[in-house]
Short mmCIF file of C-alpha atoms in Angstrom, two decimals:
data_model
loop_
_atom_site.label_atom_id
_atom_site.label_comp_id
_atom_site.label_asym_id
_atom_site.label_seq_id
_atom_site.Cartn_x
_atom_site.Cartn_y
_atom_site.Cartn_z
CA UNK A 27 18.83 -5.37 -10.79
CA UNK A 28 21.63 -7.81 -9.16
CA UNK A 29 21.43 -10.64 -7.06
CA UNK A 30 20.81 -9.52 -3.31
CA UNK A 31 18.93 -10.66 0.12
CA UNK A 32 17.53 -7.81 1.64
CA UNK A 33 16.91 -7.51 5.07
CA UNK A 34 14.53 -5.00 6.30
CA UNK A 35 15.37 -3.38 9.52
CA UNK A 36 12.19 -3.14 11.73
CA UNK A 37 13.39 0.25 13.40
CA UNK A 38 13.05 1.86 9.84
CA UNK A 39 9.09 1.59 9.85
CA UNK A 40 7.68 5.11 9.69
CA UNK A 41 4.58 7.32 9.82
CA UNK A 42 3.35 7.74 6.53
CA UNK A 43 1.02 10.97 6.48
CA UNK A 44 -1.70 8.48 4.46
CA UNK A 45 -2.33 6.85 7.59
CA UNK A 46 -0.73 3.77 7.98
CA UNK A 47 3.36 3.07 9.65
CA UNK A 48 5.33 1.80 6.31
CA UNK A 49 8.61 -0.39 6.33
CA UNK A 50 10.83 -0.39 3.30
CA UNK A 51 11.55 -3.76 1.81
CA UNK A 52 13.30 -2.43 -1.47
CA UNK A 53 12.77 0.30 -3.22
CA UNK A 54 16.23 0.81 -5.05
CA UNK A 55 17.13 3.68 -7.98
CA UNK A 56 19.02 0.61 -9.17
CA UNK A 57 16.59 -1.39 -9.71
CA UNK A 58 13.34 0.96 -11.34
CA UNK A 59 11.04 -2.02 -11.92
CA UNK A 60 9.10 -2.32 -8.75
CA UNK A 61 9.26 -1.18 -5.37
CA UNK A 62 8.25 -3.31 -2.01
CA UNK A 63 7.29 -2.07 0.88
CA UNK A 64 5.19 -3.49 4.46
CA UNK A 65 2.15 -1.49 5.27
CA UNK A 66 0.74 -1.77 8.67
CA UNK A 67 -2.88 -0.22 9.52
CA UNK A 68 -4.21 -0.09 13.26
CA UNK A 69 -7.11 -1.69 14.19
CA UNK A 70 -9.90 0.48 12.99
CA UNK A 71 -8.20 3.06 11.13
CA UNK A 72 -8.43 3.84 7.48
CA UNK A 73 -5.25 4.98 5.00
CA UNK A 74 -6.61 8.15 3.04
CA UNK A 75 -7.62 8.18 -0.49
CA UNK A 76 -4.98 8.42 -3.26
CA UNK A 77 -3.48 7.58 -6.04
CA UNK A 78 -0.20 6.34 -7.55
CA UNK A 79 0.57 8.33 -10.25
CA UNK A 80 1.54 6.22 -13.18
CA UNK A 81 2.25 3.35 -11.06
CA UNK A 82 0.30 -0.08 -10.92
CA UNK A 83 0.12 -1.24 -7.28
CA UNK A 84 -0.93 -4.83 -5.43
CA UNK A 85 -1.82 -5.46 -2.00
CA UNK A 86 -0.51 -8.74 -0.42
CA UNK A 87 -2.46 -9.28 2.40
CA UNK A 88 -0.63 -11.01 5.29
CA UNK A 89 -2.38 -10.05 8.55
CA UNK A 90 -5.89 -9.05 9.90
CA UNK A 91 -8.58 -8.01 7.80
CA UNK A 92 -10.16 -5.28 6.10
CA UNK A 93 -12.01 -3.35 3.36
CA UNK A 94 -10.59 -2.20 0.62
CA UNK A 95 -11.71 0.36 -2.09
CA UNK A 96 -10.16 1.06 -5.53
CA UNK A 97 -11.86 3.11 -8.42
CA UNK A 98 -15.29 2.57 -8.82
CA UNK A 99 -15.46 -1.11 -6.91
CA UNK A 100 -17.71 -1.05 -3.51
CA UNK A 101 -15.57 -1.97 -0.39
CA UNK A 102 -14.64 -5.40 -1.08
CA UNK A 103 -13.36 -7.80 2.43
CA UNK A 104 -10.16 -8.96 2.51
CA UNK A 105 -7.86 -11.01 4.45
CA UNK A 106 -4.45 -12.77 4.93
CA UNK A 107 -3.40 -14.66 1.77
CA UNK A 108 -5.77 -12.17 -0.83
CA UNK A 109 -4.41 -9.98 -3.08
CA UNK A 110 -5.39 -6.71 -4.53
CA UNK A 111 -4.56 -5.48 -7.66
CA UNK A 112 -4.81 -1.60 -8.57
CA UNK A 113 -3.77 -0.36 -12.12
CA UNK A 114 -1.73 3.07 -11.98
CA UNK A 115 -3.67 5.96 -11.10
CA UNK A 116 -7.16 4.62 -9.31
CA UNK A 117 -8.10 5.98 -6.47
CA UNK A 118 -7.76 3.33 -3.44
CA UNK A 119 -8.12 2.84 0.32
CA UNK A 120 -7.82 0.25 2.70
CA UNK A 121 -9.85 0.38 6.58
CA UNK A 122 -8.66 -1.72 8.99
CA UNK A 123 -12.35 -3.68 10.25
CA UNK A 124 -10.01 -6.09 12.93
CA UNK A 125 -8.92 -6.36 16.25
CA UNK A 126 -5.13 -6.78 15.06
CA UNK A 127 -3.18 -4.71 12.98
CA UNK A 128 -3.53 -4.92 8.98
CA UNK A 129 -0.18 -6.12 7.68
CA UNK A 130 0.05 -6.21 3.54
CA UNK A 131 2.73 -6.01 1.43
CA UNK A 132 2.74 -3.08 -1.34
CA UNK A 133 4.29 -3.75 -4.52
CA UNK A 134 4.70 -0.75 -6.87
CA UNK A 135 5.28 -1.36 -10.61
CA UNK A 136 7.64 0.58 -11.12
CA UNK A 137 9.31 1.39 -8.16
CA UNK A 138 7.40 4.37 -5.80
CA UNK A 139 8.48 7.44 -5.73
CA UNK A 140 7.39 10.66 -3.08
CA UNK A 141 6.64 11.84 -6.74
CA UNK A 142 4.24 9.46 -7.62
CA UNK A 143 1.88 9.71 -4.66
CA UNK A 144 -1.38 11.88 -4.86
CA UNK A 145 -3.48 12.35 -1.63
CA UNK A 146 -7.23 13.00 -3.21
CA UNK A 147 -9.80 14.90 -1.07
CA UNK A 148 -13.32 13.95 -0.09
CA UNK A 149 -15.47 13.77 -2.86
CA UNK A 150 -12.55 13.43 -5.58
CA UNK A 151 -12.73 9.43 -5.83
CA UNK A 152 -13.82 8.94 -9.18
#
């Protein structure tokens, strides 16, 4: 890791086939630690279940509100300013409940990969 500002261009957000539009903060070879990246769920919709495969993940909540599920914890509300923290590989979710879009910040420890990233079917959660 080196000293750098990173600006993240908003015309780089894209369709993520879990359900949600994704924007890149970092998420650098050069620096393996952790990855950051803005998640954005619409109103009413809910990301799939997965899991991060060896790869701890928290949920900064900045926008809207929602439930979120992770492992073997009932849907639990959240809302701007709560965080969620899931250790590497427990299956989570997030639904959007609001009337605005869900805005959170993912941070990935270490960095994600396309690699890392499980989709789990229906009945698979646990």
């Amino acid at each position: 890791m080196k000293t750098a500002v990173f600006h993240p261009d908003e015309g780089q957000e894209y369709w993520f086939h879990e359900g949600c539009h994704i924007l890149e903060v970092c998420n650098r070879e050069d620096d393996p630690d952790v990855s950051i990246a803005r998640a954005r769920v619409a109103p009413g919709a809910t990301t799939h279940w997965h899991r991060l495969e060896g790869v701890g993940e928290r949920y900064l909540i900045v926008q809207g509100a929602g439930l979120v599920e992770t492992g073997s914890l009932k849907a639990q509300p959240v809302a701007s300013g709560d965080l969620v923290s899931i250790p590497p590989d427990t299956p989570q979710r997030i639904h959007n409940s609001g009337k605005i879009d869900l805005i959170f910040y993912a941070i990935c420890t270490p960095r994600f990969t396309p690699a890392c990233y499980h989709s789990i079917e229906a009945g698979e959660t646990s």
